[in-house]
Short mmCIF file of C-alpha atoms and ligand atoms in Angstrom, two decimals:
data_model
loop_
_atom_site.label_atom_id
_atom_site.label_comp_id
_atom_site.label_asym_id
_atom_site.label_seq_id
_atom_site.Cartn_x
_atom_site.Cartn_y
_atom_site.Cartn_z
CA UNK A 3 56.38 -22.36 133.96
CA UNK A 4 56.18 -18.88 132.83
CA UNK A 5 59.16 -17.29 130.76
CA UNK A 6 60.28 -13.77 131.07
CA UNK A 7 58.29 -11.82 128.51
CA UNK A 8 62.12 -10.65 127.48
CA UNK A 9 62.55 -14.59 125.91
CA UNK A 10 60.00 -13.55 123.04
CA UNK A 11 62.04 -10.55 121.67
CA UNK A 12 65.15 -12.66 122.52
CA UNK A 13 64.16 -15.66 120.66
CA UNK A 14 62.87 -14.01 117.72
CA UNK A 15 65.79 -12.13 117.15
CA UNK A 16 67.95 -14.70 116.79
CA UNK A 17 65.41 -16.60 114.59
CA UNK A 18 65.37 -13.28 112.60
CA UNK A 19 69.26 -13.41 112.24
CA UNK A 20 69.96 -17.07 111.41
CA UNK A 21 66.71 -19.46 111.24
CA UNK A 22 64.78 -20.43 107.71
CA UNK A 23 61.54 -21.27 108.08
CA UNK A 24 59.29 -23.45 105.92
CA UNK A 25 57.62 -21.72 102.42
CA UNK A 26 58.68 -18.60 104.20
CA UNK A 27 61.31 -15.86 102.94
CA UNK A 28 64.68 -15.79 105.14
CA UNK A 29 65.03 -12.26 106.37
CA UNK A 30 61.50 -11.58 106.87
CA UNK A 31 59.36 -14.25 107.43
CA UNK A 32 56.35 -12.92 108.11
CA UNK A 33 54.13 -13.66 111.85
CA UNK A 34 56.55 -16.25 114.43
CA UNK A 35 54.80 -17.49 117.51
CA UNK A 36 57.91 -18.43 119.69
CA UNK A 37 56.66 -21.73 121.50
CA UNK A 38 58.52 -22.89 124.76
CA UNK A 39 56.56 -26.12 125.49
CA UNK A 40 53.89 -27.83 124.98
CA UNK A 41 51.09 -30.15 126.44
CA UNK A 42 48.37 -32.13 126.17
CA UNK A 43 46.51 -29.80 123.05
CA UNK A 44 48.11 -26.72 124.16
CA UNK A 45 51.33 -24.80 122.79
CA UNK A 46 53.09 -22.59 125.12
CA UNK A 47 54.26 -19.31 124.18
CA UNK A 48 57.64 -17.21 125.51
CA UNK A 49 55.20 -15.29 127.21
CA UNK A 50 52.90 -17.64 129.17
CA UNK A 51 50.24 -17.47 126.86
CA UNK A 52 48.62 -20.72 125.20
CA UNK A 53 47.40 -21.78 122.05
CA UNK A 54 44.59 -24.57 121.38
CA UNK A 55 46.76 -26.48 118.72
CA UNK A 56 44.19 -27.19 115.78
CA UNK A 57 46.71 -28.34 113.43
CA UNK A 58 48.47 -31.40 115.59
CA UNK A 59 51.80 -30.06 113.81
CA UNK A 60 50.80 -31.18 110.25
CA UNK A 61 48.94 -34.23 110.80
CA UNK A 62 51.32 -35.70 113.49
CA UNK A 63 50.48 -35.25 116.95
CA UNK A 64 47.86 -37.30 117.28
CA UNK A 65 48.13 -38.14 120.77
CA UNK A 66 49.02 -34.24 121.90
CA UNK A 67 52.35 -33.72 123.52
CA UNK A 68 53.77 -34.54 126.18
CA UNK A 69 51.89 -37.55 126.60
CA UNK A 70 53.07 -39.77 129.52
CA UNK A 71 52.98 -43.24 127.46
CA UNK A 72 54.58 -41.57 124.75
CA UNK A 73 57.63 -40.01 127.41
CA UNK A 74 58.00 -43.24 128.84
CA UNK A 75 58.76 -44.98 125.64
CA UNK A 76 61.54 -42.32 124.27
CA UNK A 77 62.89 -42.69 127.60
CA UNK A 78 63.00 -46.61 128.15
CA UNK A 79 64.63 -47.02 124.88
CA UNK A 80 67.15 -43.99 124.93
CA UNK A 81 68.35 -46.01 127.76
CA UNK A 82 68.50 -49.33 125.65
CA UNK A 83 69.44 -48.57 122.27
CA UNK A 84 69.44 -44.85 120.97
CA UNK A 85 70.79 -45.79 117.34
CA UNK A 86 72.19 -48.37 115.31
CA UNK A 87 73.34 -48.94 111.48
CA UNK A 88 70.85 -50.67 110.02
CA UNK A 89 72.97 -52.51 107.45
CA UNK A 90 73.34 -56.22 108.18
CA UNK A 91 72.15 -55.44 111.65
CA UNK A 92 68.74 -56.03 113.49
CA UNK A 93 66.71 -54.76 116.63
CA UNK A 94 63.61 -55.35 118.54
CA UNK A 95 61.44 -51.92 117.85
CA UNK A 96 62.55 -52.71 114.11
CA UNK A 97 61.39 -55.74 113.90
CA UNK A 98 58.30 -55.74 116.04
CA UNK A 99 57.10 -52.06 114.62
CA UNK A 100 57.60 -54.11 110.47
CA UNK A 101 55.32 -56.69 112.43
CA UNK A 102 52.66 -54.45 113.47
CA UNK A 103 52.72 -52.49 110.40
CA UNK A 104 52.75 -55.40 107.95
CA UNK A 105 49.52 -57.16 110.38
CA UNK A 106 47.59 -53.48 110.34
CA UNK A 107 48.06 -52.99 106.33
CA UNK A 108 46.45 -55.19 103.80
CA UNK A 109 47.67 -58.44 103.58
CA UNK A 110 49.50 -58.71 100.56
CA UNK A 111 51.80 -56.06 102.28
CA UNK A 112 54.41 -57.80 103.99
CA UNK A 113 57.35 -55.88 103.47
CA UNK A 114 58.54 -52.76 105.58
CA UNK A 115 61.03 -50.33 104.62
CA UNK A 116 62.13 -47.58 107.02
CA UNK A 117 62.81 -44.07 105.71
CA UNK A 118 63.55 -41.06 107.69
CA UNK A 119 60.36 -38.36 106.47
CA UNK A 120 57.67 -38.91 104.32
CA UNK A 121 59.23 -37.74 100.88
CA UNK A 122 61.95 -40.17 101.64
CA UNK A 123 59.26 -43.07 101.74
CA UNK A 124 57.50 -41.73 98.50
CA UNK A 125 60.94 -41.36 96.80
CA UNK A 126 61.71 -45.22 97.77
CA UNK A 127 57.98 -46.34 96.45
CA UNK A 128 59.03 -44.84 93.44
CA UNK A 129 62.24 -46.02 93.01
CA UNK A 130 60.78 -49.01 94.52
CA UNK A 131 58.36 -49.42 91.23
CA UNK A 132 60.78 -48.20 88.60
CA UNK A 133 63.20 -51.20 89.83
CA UNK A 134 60.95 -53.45 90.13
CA UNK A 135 59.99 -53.04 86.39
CA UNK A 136 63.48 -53.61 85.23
CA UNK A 137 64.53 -56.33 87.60
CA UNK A 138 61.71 -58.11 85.30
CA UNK A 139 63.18 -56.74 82.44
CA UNK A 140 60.90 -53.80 81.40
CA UNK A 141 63.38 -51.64 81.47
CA UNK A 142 60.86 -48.78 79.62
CA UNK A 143 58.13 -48.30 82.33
CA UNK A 144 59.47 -45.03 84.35
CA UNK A 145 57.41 -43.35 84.28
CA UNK A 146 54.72 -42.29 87.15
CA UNK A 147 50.57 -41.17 87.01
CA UNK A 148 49.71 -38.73 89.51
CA UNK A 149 46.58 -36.72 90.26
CA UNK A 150 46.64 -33.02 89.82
CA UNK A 151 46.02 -31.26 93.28
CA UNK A 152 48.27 -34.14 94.76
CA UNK A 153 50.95 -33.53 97.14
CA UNK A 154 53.67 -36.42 98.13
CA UNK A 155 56.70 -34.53 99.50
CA UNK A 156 59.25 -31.69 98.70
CA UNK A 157 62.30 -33.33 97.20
CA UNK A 158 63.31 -33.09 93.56
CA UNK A 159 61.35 -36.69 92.64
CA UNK A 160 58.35 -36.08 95.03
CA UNK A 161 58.40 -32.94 93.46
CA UNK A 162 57.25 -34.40 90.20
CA UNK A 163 54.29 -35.94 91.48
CA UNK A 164 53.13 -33.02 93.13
CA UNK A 165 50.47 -30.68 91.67
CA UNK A 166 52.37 -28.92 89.11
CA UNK A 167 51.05 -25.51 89.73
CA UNK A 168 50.71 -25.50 93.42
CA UNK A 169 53.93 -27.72 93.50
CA UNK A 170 55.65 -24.77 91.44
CA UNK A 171 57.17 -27.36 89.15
CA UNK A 172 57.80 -23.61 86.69
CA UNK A 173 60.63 -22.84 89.08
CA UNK A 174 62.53 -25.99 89.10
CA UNK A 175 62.57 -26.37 84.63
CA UNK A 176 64.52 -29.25 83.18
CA UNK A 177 65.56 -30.66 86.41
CA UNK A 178 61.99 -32.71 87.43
CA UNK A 179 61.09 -35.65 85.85
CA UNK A 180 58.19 -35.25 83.56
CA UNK A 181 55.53 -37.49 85.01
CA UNK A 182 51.76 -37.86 83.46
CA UNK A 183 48.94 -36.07 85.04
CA UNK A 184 45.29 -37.05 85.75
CA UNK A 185 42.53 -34.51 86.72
CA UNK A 186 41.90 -35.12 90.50
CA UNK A 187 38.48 -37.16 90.63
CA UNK A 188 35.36 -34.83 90.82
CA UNK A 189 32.56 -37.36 92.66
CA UNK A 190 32.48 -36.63 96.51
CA UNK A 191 33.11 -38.69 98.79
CA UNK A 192 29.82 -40.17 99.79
CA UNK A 193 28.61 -40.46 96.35
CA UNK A 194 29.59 -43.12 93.25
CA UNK A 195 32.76 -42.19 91.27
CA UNK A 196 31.28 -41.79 87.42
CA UNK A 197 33.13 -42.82 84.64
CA UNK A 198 33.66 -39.45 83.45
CA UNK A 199 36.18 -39.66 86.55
CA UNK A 200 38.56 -42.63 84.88
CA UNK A 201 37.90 -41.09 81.53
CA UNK A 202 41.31 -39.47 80.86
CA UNK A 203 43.38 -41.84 83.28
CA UNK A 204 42.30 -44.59 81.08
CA UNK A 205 43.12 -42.35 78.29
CA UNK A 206 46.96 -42.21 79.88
CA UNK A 207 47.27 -45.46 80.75
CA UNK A 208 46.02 -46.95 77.41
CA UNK A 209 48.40 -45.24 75.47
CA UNK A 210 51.65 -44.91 77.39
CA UNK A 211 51.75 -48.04 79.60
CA UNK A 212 54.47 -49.07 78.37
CA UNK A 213 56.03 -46.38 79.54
CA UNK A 214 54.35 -46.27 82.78
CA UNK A 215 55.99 -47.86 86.59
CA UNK A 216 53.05 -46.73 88.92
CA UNK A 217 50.21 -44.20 89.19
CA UNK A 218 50.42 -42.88 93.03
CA UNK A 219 47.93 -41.45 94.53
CA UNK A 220 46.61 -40.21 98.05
CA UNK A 221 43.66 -42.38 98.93
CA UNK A 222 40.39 -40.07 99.83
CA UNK A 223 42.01 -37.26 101.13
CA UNK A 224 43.75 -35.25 99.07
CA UNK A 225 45.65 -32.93 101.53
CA UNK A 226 48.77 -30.19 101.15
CA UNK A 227 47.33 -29.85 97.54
CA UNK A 228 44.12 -29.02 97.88
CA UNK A 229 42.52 -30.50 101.19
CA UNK A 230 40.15 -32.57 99.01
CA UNK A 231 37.90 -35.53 99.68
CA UNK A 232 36.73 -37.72 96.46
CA UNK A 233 35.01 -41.09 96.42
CA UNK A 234 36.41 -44.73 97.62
CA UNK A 235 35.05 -46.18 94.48
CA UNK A 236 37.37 -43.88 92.33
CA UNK A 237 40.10 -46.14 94.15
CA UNK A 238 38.56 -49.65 93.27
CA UNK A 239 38.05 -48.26 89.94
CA UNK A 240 41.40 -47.49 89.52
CA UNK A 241 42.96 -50.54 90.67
CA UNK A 242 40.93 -52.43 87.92
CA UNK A 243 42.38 -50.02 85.23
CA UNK A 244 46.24 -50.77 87.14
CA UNK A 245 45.86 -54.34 86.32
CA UNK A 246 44.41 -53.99 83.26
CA UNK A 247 47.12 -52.02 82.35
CA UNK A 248 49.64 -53.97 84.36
CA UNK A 249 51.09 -50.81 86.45
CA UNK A 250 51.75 -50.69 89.98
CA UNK A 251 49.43 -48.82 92.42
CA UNK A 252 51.16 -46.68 95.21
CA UNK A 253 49.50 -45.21 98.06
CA UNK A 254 50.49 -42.87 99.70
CA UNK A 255 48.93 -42.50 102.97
CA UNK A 256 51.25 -40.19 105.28
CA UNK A 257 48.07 -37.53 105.73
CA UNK A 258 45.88 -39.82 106.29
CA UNK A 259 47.05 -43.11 108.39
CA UNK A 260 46.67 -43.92 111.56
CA UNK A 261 42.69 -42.92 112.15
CA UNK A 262 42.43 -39.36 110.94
CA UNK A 263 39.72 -40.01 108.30
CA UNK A 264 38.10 -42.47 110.57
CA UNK A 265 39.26 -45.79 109.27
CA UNK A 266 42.98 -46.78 110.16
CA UNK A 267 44.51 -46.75 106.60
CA UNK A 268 41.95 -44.52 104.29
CA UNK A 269 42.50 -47.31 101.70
CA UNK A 270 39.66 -49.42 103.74
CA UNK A 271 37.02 -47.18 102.78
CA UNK A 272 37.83 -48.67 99.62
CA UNK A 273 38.83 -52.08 100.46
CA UNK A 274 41.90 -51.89 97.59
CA UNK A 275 45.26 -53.26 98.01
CA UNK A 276 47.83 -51.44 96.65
CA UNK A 277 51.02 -52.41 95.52
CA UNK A 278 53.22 -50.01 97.38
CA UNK A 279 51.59 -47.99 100.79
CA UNK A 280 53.89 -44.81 102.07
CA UNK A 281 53.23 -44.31 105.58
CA UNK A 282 55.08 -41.24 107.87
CA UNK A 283 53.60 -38.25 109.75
CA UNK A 284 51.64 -39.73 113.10
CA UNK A 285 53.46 -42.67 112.36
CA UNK A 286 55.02 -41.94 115.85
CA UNK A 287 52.79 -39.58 117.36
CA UNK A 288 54.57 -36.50 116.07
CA UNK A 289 57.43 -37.94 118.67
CA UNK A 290 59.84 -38.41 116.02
CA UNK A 291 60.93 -38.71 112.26
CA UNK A 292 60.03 -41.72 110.65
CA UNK A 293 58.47 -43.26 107.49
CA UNK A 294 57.56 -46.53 105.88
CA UNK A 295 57.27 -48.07 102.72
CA UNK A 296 55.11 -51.26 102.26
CA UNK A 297 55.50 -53.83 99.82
CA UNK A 298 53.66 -56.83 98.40
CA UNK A 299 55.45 -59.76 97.60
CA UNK A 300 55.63 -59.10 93.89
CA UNK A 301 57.40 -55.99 94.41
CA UNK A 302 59.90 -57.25 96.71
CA UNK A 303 60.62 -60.88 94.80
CA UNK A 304 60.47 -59.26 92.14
CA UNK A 305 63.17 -56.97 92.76
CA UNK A 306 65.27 -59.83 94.58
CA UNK A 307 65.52 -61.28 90.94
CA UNK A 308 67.15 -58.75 89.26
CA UNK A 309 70.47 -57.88 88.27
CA UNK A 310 70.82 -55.51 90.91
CA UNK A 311 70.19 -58.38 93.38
CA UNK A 312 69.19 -56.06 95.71
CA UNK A 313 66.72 -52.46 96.28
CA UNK A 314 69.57 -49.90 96.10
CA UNK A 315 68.38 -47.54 98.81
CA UNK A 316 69.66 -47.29 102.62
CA UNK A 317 69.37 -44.10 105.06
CA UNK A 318 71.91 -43.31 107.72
CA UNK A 319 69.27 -43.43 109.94
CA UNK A 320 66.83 -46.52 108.47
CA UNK A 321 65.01 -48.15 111.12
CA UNK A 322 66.09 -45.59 114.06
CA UNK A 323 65.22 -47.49 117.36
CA UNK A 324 64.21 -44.50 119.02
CA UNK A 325 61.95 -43.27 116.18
CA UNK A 326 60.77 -47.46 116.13
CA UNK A 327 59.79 -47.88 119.36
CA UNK A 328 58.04 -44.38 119.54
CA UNK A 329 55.79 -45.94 116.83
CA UNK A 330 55.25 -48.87 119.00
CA UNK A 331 53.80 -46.97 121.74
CA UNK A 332 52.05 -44.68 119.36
CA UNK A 333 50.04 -47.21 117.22
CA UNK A 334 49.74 -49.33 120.96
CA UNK A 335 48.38 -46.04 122.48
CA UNK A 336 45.67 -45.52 119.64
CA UNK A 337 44.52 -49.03 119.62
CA UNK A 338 44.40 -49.29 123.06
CA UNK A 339 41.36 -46.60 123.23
CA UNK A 340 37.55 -46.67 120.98
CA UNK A 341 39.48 -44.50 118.47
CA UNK A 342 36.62 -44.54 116.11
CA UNK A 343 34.64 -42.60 118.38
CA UNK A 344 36.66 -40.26 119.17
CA UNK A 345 37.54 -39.37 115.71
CA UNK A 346 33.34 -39.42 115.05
CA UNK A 347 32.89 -36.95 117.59
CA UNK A 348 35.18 -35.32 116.81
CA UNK A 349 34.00 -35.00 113.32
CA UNK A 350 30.54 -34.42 114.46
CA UNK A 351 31.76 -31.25 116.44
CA UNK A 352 33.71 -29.80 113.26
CA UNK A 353 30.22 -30.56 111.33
CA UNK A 354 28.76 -28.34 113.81
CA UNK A 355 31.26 -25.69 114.35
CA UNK A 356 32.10 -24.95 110.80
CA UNK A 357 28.48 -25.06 109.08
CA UNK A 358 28.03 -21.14 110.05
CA UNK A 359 30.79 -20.49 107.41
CA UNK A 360 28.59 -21.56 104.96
CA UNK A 361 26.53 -18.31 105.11
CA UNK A 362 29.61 -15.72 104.62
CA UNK A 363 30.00 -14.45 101.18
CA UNK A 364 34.08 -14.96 101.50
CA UNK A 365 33.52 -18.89 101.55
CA UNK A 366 33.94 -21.33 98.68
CA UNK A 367 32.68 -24.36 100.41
CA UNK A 368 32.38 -25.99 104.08
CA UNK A 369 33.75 -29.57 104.26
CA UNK A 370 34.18 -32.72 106.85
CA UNK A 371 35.81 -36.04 106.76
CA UNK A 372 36.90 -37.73 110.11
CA UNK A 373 38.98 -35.65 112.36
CA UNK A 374 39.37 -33.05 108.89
CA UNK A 375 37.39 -29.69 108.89
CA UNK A 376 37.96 -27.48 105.84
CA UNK A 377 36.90 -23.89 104.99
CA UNK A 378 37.88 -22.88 101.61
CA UNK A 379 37.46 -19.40 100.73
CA UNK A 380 37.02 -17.88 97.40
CA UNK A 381 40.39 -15.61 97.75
CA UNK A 382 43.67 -16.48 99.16
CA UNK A 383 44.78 -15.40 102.46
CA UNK A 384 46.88 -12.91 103.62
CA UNK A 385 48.91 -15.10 105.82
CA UNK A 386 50.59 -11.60 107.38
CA UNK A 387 47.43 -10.18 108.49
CA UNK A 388 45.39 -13.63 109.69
CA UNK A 389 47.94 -15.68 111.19
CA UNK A 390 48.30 -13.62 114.60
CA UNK A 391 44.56 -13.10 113.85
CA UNK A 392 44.22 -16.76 115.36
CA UNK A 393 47.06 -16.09 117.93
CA UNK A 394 44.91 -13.34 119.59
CA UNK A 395 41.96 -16.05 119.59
CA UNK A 396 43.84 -18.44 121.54
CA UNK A 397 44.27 -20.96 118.43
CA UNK A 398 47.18 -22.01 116.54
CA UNK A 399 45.43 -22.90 112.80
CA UNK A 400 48.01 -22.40 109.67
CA UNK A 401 46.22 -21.65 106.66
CA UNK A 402 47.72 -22.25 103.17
CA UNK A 403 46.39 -20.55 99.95
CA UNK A 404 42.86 -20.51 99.86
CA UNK A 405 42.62 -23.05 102.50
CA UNK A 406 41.78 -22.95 106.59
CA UNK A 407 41.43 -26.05 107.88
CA UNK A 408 41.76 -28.02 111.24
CA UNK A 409 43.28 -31.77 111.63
CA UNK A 410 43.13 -31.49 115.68
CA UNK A 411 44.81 -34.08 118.00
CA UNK A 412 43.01 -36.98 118.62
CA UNK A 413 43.11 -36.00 122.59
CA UNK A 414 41.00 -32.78 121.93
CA UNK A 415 38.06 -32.44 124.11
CA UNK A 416 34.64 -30.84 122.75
CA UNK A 417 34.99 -27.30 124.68
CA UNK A 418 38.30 -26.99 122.59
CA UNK A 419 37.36 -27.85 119.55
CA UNK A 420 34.32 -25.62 120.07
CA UNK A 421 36.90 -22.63 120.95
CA UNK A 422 39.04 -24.32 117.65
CA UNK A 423 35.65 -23.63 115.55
CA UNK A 424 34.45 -20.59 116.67
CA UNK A 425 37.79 -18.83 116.21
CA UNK A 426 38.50 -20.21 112.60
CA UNK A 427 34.53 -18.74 112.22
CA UNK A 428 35.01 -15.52 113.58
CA UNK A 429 38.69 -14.54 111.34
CA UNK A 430 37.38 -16.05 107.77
CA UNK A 431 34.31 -13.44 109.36
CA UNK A 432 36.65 -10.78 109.19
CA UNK A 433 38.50 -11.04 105.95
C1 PLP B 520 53.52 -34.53 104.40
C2 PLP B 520 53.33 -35.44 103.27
C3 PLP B 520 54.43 -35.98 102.56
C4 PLP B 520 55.86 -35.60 102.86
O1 PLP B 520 56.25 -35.96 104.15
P1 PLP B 520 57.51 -35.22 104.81
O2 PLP B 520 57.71 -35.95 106.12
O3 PLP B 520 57.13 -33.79 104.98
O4 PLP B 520 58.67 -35.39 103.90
C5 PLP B 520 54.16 -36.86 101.54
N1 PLP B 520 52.91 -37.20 101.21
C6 PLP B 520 51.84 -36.72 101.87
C7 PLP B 520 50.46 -37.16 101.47
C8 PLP B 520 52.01 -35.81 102.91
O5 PLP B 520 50.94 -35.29 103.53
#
């Protein structure tokens, strides 16, 4: 279906008058691509023209959209169940999606709690941890360790586990919770993680313990904070020093579950448990809103016993069936196909397609990790001048900071992520 052309000036005008858009300024957002539909890989503009989606809406649509499977399981349960309260009340796509989940994570993690976004989910890990701690009566831990270039969400707590300069913590003054702060690990990915790595966690962890609930982290892939891969054995490292120390481990995989860095859960390049596992973004395919929050069974007994008597958390919209059984047929979809492959080839083809970026002077560094490919230039861009840049190339890519990078659908054949690569090649060319 083709819109009139007059449905571009028309829709922008009344997102100029009344819409705010993410990290953007209200009146004058900057470059708008007005989409109508979408399908398969491809975004549809108001005026017919389509865009090669390179960015699977932040991690999410791993399947593409408008995927049959996926339609048919919105539909068959909008004509079930739509919603539900969640408190003192049950449901099938709750209870077999905290199945699934609880069989596809480590084993230790047998307890599911539904969120509505992935900062919700982080935000109950943490709360999650500090409970815990004084349900057992150590009332002083609090406190969380996070990684500098981390990101885990935009609310106030997330927030306070982000980066602190990239995270802007400056703006937001007395109000964040003053967490402690690791460097982010230095050894690569393929390579051992050297103890100059743990040096100052250990540092943090030795002396304020007892201050301490959890250090979260994202496991391998560092992403909305940097886009940065570091070694599994910084993980198994770390989860020595947690016990040592006796803190809880969170991970927080929203980024990176569900196959984008080639395993399922990125936490089994490592082969670590943790404690606490946030899970969100292609949770359903990009079909809806929902997160998780794993527990083991010391978290969740051990929270049981305290004086609370109970985790004091609960969303309007826990457990949503639509959002549930969307996961269902999501995770059923992905499993259902050699996955692994795909996100090899995948991989392979980025490899390929990016490696000519390694020759322009603008560019930092070149990097790959499953269905990831990074090019990091040396300046920031100007978002104003290179976002219709990739419009006018027939690719939707949204670069942040110094960053342009490509998570693609799963679904993406190899002639588009050749067109994908070539135009992110030929802009950072230009700039
Ligand atoms: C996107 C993201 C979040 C926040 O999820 P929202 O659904 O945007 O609230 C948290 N942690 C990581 C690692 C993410 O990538």
């Amino acid at each position: 279906m083709t819109l009139a052309s007059d449905t571009w000036a028309e829709l922008l005008e009344g997102d100029g008058a009344h819409v705010w858009h993410p990290y953007a300024q209200a009146a004058d957002p900057g470059y708008i691509a007005p989409v109508v539909a979408a399908s398969g890989v491809r975004l549809q503009l108001a005026d017919g023209r389509e865009l090669i989606d390179g960015m699977a809406s932040w991690w999410c649509a791993i399947h593409g959209y408008n995927h049959p499977v996926m339609n048919r399981a919105v539909t068959a349960q909008l004509e079930t169940m739509s919603h539900v309260m969640f408190g003192g009340i049950t449901h099938p796509p709750a209870v077999k999606l905290a199945k699934m989940l609880a069989d596809l994570t480590p084993a230790s993690l047998d307890r599911v709690f539904f969120s509505d976004s992935g900062s919700v989910a982080v935000e109950v890990a943490m709360k999650m941890a500090i409970q815990y701690w004084q349900a057992i009566g150590r009332q002083s831990k609090q406190k969380m360790v996070a990684l500098r270039s981390g990101y885990h969400g935009d609310t106030l707590a997330t927030m306070s586990v982000c980066d602190p300069v990239t995270g802007m913590h400056h703006l937001f003054g007395e109000v964040l919770n003053k967490q402690f702060f690791a460097p982010a690990p230095q050894s690569p990915f393929d390579g051992p993680c050297p103890e100059s790595d743990m040096a100052e966690i250990s540092d943090i962890l030795a002396q304020h313990h007892n201050e301490i609930a959890a250090v979260i982290v994202e496991p391998v892939v560092q992403g909305a904070g940097g886009m940065r891969f570091y070694s599994p054995d910084y993980l198994r490292k770390l989860r020595a020093l947690c016990d040592a120390f006796d803190v809880l481990l969170i991970f927080d995989e929203i980024a990176t579950g569900f196959g984008r860095t080639g395993k399922l859960f990125a936490l089994e390049h490592a082969d670590v448990e943790p404690d606490l596992l946030c899970l969100g973004k292609s949770l359903t395919g990009g079909y809806m809103t929902l997160a998780a929050t794993l527990a083991n069974k010391r978290v969740s007994e051990g929270i049981d016993s305290g004086d609370a008597g109970a985790f004091m958390h609960g969303p309007t919209f826990m457990a949503n069936p639509l959002a549930c059984a969307t996961a269902i047929a999501s995770i059923e979809l992905l499993l259902s196909q050699p996955w692994q492959r795909t996100v090899q080839r995948i991989h392979d083809e980025l490899a390929t397609g990016l490696a000519p970026a390694r020759d322009l002077p603008q560019v930092a560094d070149v990097r790959t990790l499953g269905a990831i490919g990074v090019i990091e230039l040396r300046e920031a861009v100007n978002m104003r001048e290179v976002q219709p840049m990739f419009v006018e190339r027939g690719i939707w890519i949204r670069p942040f900071g110094k960053l342009v990078y490509t998570m693609p659908p799963l679904v993406m054949n190899s002639d588009d992520v050749a067109t994908v690569t070539a135009g992110m090649i030929d802009v950072v060319s230009r700039l």
